[in-house]
Coordinates of C-alpha atoms and ligand atoms in Angstrom, one line a residue:
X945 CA 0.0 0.0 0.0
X946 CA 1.1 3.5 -0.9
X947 CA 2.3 5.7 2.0
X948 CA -0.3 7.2 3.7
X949 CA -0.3 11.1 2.8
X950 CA 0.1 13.3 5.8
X951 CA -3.2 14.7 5.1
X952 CA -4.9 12.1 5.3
X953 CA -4.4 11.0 8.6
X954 CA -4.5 13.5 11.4
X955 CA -6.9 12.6 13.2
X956 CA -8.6 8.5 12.8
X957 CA -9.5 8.7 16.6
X958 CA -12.5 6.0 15.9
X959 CA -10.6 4.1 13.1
X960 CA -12.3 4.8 10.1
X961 CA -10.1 3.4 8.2
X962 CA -10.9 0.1 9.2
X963 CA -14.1 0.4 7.5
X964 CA -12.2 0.5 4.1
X965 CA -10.8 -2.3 2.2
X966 CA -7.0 -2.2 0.7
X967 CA -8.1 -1.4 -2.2
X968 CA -9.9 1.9 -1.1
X969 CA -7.5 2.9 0.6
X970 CA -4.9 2.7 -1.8
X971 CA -6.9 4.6 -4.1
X972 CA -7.4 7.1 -1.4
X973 CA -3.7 7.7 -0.7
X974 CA -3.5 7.5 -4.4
X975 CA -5.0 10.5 -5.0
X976 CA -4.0 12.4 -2.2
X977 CA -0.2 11.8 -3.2
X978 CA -1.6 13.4 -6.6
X979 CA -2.9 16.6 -4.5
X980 CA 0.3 16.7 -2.8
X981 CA 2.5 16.7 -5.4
X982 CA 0.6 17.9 -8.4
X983 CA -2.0 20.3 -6.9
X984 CA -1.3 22.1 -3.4
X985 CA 2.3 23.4 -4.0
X986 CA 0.3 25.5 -6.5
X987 CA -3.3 25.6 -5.0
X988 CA -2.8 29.4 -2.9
X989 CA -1.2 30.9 -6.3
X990 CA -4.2 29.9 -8.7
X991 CA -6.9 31.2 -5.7
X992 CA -5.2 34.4 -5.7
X993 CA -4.8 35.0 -9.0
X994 CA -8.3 34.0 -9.5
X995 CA -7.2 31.8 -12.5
X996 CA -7.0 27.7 -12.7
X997 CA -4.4 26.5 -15.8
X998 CA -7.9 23.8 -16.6
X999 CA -6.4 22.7 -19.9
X1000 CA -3.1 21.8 -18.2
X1001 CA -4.6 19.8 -15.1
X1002 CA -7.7 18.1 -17.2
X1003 CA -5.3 15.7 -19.1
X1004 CA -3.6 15.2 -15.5
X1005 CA -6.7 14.0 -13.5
X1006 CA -7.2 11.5 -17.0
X1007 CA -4.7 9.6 -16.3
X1008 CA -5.1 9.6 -13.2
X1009 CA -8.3 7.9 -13.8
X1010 CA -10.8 10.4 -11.8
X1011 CA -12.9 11.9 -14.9
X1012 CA -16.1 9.8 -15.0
X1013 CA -14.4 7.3 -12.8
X1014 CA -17.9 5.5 -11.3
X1015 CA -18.7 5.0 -14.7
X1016 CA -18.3 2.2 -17.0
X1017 CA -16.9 1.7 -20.4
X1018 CA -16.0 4.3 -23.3
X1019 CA -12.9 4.8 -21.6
X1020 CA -14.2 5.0 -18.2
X1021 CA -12.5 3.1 -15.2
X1022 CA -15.5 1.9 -13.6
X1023 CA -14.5 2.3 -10.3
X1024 CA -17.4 2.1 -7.1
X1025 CA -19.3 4.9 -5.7
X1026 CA -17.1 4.8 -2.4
X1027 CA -13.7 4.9 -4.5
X1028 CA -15.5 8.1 -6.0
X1029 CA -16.4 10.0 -3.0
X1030 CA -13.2 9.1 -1.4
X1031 CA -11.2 10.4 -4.9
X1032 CA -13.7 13.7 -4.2
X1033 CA -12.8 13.6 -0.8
X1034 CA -8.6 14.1 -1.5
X1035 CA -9.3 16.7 -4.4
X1036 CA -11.3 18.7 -2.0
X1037 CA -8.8 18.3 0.8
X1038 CA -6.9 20.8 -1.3
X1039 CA -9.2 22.8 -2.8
X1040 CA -13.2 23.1 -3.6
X1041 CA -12.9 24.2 -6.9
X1042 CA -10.3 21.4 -7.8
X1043 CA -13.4 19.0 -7.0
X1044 CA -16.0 21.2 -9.0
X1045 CA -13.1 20.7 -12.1
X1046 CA -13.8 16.6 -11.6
X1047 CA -17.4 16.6 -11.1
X1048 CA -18.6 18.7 -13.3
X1049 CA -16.1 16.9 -15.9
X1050 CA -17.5 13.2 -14.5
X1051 CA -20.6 13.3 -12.8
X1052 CA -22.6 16.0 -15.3
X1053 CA -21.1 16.2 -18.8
X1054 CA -20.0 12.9 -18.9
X1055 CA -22.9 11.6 -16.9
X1056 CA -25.5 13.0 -18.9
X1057 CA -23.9 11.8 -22.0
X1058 CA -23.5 8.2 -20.6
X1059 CA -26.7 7.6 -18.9
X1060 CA -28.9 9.8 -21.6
X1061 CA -27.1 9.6 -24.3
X1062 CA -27.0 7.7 -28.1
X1063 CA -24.4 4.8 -28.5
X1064 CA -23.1 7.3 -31.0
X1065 CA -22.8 10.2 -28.3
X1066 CA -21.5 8.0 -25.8
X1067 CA -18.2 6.7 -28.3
X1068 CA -17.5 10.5 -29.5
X1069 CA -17.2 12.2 -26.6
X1070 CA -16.7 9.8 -23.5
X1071 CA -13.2 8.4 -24.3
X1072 CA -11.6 12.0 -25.1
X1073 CA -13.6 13.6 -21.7
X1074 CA -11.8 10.3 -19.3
X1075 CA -8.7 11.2 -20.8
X1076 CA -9.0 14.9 -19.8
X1077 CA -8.4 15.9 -23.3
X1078 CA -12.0 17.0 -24.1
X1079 CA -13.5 19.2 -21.1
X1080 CA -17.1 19.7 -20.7
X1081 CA -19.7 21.6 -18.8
X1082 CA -23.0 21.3 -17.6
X1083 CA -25.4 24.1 -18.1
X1084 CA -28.6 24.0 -15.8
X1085 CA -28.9 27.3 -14.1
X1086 CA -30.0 30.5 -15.5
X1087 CA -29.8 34.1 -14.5
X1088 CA -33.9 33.9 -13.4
X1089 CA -33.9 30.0 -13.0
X1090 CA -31.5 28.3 -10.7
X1091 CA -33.3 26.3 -7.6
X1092 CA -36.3 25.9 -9.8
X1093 CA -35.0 24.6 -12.9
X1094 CA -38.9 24.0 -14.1
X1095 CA -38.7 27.7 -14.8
X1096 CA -35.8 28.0 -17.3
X1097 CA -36.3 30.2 -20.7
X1098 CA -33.8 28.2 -22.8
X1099 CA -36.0 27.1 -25.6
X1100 CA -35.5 24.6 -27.8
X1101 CA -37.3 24.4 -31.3
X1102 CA -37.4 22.5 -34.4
X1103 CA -37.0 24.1 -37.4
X1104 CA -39.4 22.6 -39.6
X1105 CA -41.1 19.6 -39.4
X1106 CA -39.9 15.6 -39.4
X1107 CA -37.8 13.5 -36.9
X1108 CA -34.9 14.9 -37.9
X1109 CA -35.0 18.2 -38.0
X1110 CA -32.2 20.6 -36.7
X1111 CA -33.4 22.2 -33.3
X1112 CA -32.6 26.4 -33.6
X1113 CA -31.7 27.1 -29.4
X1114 CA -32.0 30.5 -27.2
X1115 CA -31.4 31.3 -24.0
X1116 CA -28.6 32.1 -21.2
X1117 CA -27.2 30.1 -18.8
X1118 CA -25.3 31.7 -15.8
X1119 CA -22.8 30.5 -13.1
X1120 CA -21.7 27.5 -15.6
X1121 CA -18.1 26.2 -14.3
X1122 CA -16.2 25.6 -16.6
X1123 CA -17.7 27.1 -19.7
X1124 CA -15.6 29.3 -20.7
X1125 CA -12.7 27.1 -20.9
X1126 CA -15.4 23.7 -22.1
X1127 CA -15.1 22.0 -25.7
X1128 CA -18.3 20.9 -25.1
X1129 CA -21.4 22.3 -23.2
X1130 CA -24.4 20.1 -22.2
X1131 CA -27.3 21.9 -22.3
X1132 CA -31.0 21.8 -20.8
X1133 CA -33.7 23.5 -22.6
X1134 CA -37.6 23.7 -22.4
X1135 CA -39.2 22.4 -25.8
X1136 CA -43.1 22.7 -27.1
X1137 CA -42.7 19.3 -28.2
X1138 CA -40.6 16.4 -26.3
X1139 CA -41.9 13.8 -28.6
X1140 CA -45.4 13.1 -28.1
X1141 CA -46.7 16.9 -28.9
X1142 CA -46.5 17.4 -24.9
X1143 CA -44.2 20.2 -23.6
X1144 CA -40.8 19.0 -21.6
X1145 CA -37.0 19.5 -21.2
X1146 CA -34.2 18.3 -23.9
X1147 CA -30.5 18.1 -23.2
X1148 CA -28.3 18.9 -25.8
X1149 CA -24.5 18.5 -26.3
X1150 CA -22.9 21.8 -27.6
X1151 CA -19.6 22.2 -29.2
X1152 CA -17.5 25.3 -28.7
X1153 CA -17.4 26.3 -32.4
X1154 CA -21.2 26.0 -33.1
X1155 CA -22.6 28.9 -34.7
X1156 CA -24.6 30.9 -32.2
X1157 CA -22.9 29.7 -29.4
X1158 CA -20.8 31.9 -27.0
X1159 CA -19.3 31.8 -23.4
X1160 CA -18.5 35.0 -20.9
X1161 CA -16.5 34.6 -17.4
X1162 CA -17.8 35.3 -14.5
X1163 CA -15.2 37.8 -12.5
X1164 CA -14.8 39.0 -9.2
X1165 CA -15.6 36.2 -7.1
X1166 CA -14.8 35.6 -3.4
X1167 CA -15.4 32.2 -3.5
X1168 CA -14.0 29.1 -5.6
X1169 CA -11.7 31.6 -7.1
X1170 CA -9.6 28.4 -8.2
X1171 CA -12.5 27.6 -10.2
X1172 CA -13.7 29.1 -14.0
X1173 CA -17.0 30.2 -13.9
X1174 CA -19.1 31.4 -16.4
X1175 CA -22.3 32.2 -19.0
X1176 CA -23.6 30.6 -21.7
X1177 CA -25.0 32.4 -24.5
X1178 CA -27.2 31.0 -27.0
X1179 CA -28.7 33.0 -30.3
X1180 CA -30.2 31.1 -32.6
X1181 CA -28.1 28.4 -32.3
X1182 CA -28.8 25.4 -34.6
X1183 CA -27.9 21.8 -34.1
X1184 CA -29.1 18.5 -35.7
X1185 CA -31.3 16.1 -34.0
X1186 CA -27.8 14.0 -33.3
X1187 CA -27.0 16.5 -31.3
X1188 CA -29.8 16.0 -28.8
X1189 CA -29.8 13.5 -25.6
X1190 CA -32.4 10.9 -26.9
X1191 CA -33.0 9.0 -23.3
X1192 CA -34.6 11.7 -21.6
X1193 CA -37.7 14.6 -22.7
X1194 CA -38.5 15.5 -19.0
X1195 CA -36.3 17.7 -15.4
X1196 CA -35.2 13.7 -14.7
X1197 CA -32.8 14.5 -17.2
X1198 CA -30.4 17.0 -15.2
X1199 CA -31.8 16.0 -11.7
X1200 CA -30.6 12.7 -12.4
X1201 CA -27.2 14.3 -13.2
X1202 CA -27.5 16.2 -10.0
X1203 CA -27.8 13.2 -8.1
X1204 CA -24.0 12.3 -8.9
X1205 CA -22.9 15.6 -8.6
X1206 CA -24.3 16.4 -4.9
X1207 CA -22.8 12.6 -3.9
X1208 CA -19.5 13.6 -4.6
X1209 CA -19.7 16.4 -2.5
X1210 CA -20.5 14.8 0.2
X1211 CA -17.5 13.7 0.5
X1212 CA -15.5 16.1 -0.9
X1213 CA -16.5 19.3 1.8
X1214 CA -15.8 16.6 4.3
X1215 CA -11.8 16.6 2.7
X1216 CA -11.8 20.6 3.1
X1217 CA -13.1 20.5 6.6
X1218 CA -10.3 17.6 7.5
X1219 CA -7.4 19.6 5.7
X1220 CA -8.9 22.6 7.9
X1221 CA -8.5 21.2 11.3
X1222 CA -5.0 19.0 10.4
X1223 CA -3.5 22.6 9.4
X1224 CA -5.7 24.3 12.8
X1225 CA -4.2 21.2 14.7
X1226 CA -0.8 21.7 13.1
X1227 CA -0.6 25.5 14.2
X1228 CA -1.9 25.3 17.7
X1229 CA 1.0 23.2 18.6
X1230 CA 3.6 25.6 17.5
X1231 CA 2.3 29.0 19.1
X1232 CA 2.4 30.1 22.3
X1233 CA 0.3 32.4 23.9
X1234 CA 0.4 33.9 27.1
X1235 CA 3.5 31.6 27.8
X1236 CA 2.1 28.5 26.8
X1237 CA 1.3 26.8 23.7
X1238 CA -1.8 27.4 22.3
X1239 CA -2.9 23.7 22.2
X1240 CA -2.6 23.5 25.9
X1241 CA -5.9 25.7 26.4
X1242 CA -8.8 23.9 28.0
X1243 CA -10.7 26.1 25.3
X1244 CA -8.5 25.0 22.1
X1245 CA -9.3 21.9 23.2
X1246 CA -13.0 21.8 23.3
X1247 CA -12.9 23.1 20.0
X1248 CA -10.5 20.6 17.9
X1249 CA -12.6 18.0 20.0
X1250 CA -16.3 18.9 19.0
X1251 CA -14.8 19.4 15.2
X1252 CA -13.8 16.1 15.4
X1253 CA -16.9 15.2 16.4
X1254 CA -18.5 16.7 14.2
X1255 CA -15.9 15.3 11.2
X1256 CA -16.3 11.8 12.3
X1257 CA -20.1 11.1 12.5
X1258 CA -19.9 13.2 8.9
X1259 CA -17.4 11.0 7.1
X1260 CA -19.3 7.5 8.9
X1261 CA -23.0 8.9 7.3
X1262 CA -20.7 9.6 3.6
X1263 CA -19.4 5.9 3.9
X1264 CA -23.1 4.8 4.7
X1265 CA -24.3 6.8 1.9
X1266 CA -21.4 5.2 -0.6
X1267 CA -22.3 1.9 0.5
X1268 CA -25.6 2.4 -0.5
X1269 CA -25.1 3.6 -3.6
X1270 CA -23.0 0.7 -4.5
X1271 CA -25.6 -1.4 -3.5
X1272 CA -28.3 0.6 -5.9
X1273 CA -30.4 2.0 -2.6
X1274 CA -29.4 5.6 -2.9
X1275 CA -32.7 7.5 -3.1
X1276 CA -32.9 11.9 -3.5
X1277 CA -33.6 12.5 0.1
X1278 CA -31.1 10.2 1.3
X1279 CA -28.3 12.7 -0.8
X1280 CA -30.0 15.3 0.6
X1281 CA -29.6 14.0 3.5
X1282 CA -25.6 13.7 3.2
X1283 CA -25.6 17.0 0.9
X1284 CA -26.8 19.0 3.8
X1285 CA -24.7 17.5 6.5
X1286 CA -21.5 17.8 4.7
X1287 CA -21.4 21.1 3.8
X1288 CA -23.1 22.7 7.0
X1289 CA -20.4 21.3 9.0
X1290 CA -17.7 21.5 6.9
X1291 CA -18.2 25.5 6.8
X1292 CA -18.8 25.4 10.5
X1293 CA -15.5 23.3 11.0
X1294 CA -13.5 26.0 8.3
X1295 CA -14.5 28.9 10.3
X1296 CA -13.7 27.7 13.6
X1297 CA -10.3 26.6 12.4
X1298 CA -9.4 29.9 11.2
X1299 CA -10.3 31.4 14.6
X1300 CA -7.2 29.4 16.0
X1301 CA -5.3 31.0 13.9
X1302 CA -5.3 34.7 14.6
X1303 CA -4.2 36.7 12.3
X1304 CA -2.2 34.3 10.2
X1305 CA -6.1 32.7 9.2
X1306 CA -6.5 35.2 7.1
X1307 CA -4.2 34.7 4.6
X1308 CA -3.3 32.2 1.8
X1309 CA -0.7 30.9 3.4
X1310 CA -3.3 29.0 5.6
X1311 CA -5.5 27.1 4.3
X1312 CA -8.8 27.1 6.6
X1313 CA -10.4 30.8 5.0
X1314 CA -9.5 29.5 1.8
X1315 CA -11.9 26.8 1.9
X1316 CA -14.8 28.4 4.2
X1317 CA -14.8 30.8 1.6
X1318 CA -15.2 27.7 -1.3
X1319 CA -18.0 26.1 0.9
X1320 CA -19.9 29.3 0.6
X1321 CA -20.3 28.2 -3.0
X1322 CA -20.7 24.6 -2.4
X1323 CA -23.3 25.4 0.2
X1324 CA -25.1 26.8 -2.8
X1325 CA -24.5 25.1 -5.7
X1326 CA -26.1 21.2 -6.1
X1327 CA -29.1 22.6 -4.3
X1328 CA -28.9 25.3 -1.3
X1329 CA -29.4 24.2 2.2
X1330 CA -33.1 24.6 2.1
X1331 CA -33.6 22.9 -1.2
X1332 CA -32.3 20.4 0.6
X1333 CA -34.6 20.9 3.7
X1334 CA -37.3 20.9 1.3
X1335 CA -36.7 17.4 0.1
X1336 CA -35.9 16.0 3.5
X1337 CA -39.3 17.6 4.3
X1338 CA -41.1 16.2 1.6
X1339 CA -39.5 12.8 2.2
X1340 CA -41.0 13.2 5.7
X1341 CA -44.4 14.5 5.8
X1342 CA -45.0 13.5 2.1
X1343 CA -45.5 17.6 1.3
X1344 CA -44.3 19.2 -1.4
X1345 CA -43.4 22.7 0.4
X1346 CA -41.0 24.2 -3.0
X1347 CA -44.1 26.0 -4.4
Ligands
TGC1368 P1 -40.4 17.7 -9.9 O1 -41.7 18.2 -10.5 O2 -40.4 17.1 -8.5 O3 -39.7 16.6 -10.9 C1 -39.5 16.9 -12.2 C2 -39.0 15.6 -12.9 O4 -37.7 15.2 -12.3 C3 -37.8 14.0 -11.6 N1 -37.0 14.2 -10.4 C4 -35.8 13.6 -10.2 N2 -35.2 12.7 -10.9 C5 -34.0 12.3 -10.5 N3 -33.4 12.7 -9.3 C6 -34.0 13.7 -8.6 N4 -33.4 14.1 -7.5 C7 -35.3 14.1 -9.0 N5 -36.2 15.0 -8.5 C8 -37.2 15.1 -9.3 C9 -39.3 13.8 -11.3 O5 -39.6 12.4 -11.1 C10 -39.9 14.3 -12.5 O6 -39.7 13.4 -13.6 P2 -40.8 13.2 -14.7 O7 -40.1 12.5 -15.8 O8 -41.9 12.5 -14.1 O9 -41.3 14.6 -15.2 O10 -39.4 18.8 -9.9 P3 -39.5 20.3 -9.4 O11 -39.6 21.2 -10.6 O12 -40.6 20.4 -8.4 O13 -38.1 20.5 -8.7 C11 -37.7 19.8 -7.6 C12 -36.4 20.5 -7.0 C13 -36.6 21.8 -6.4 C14 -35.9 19.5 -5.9 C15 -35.3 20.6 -8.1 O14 -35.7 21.5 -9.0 C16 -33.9 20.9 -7.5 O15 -33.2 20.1 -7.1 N6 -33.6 22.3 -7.5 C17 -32.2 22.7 -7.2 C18 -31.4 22.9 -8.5 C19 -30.0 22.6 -8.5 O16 -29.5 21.9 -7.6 N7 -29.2 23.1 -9.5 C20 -27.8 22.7 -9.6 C21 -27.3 23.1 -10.9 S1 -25.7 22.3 -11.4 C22 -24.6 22.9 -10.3 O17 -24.9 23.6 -9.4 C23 -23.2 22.5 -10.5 S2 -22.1 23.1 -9.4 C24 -20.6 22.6 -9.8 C25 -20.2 21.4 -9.1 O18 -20.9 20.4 -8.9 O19 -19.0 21.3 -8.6
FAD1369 P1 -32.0 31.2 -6.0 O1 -32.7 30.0 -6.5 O2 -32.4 32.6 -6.5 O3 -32.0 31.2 -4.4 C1 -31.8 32.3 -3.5 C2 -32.2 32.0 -2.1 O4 -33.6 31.7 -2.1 C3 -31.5 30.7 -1.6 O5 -31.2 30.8 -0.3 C4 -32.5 29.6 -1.8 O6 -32.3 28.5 -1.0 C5 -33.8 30.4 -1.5 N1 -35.0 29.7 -2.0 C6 -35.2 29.5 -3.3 N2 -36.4 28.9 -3.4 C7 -36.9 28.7 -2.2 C8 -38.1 28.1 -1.6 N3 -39.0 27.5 -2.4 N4 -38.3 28.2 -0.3 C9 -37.3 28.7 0.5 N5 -36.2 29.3 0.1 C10 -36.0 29.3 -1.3 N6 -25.2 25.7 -12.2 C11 -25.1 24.9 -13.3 O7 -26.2 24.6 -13.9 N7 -23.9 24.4 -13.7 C12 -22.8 24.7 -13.1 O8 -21.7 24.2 -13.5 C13 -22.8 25.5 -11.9 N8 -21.7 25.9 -11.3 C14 -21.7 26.8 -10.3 C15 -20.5 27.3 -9.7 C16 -20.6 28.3 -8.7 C17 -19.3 28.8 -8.1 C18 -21.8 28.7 -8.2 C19 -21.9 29.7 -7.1 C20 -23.0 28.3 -8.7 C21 -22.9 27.3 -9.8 N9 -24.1 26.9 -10.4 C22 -24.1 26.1 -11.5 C23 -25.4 27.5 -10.0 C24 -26.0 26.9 -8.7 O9 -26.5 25.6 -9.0 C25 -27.1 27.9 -8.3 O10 -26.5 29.0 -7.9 C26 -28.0 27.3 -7.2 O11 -28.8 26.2 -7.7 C27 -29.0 28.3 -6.6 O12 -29.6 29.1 -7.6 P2 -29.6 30.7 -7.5 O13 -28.2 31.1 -7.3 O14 -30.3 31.2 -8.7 O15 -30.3 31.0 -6.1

């Protein structure tokens, strides 16, 4: 087995890793030696300058086998849902936005394409998006449309009559990670017509190039800053019928994708909390205050202890939920579940690690503001906490409470 990374084991107090087989952990410790070596040397310089090299790292986290890596075939490794998360988990350790690169990469483009896509879709675009030499992007939200989907203005209409004529699409998508850096953009769109004269929701795969197709970033941000974020513009922009997702004419199309997305981050805020406290841990140990080292306080201690808490039950409910959805039995409100867990208490865990730090928290040389500020975003994105509630709720009392 690979050397454990020293991220990844500060704190195993109730030996989690002895829920793991061999095999996950080596892929664990795979990955984080990856992040080590290949990601956080640079991490604090691409947050700051508010810019991520995407094209560089994409072909990277190919071959290292983490682009649609729960999928199978076309490229794919075909690893389990528990090797995912735990992948997620490692990436986010260093960074939020590093994880947003791989699961929007795997779990929506490539997703979509795989589980809703033609035979013909699926052996164009797959093997190039595993390899990281094809990057996608996944556009759901809109500027007036982002927890309720259902309300989208992307419209999608045939030009002319017959099964294969070209569809002409309009519309804007906003806060679209990678999409100004994507080859190709998957698409949701409301259509009169999803196949049986009813109105519904298409997918279709874009390619940068199209006619009609643009891309704007999205600057400024205080929050997943090693992330690219931007628009989608659409103006009259005409594909053929290929082009279009054939498995799906309904919202199951993207909520399915969603479903993937929000799984991985269940693990992943849990590897940004854990980084958080091991560097929180780290510092308290080395400075003294009044005379004594900080980790010596009856106070410091209650707090590393309830974060730990706090971290453990977390990252025993993510393995639950893994296990689960390698065993098929991972419903909505059982992500939701996780979803809401995860990134509650990995922002809580963020901020109270910075306060051990003074001063020094609050710069990039620490990594605990750094990431509170990325689970701002990852709070929100996937569904925000009450989208979540909502579903939990609904789940619950069997009321839908969303409109
Ligand atoms: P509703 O009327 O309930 O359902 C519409 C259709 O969808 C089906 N469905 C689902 N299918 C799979 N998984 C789910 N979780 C599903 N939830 C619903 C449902 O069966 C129905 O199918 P059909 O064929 O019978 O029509 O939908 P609604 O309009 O009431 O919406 C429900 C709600 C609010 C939960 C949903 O809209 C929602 O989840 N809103 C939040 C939107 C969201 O999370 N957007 C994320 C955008 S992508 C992103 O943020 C990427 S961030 C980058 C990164 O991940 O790193
Ligand atoms: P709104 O829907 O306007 O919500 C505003 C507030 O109102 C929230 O607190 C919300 O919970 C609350 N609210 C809404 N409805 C209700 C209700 N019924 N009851 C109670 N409260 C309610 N989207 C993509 O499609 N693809 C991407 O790749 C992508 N990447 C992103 C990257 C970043 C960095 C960010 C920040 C966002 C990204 N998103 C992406 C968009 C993200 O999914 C949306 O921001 C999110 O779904 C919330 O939508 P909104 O921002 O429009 O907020």
């Amino acid at each position: 087995m690979t050397k454990a990374s020293a991220t990844t084991t500060p704190l195993d107090l109730i030996g989690f890793d002895s829920l793991l087989s061999d095999e996950e952990r080596q892929i664990r410790d795979a990955v984080a030696d990856f992040g080590d070596r290949e990601l956080r040397p640079h991490v604090a310089d691409w947050f700051e300058a508010g810019a991520l090299p995407v094209n560089d790292l994409a072909p990277k986290f190919g071959e290292l086998g983490v682009l649609g890596m729960h999928l199978d075939g076309y490229g794919c490794p075909g690893m389990s849902a528990v090797d995912y998360g735990l992948a997620c988990m490692e990436i986010e350790a260093v960074d939020s936005g590093l994880r947003s690169l791989v699961s929007v990469q795997g779990s929506l483009a490539m997703f979509a394409i795989h589980h809703w896509g033609s035979e013909e879709q699926k052996e164009h675009y797959l093997p190039g998006m595993a390899a990281g030499t094809t990057l996608g992007c996944f556009g759901l939200t809109e500027p007036d449309a982002g927890s309720d989907p259902a309300n989208m203005r992307t419209r999608a209409v045939r030009d002319g009559s017959g099964e294969d004529a070209d569809w002409i699409l309009n519309g804007t998508k906003m806060w679209i990670t990678n999409a100004p850096v994507a080859d190709v953009a998957v698409v949701w769109a409301r259509t009169d017509d999803r196949g049986d004269g009813k109105p519904g929701f298409a997918g279709f795969i874009v390619e940068k190039g199209d006619p009609g197709f643009s891309t704007a970033e999205i600057h400024r941000k205080l929050s997943l800053r090693a992330s690219v974020t931007g628009e989608i513009i659409l103006e009259d922009c005409r594909l053929p019928e290929s082009r279009r997702l054939p498995g799906v004419n309904s919202l199951r199309g993207p909520l399915t994708c969603l479903n993937e997305a929000r799984y991985g981050i269940i693990w992943g805020a849990l590897g940004a909390a854990r980084d958080a406290l091991a560097t929180a841990i780290d510092y308290v140990g080395t400075r003294d205050v009044f005379d004594r080292p900080l980790s010596s306080f009856q106070i410091t201690q209650t707090k590393l202890a309830d974060m730990t808490v706090e971290l453990d039950k977390s990252m025993l409910l993510a393995l639950q939920l893994g296990r689960l959805k390698d065993a098929g039995k991972l419903t909505p409100p059982r992500i939701s579940v996780g979803k809401l867990n995860s990134t509650r208490v990995a922002l809580e865990i963020t901020r109270e690690c910075r306060t051990l730090l003074g001063a020094s928290g609050i710069t990039l040389d620490h990594s605990p503001l750094r990431h509170a500020n990325n689970l701002e975003s990852v709070l929100t994105y996937e569904g925000t906490v009450e989208m979540h509630q909502l579903t939990i709720g609904q789940a619950l009392t069997g009321e839908q409470a969303f409109r």
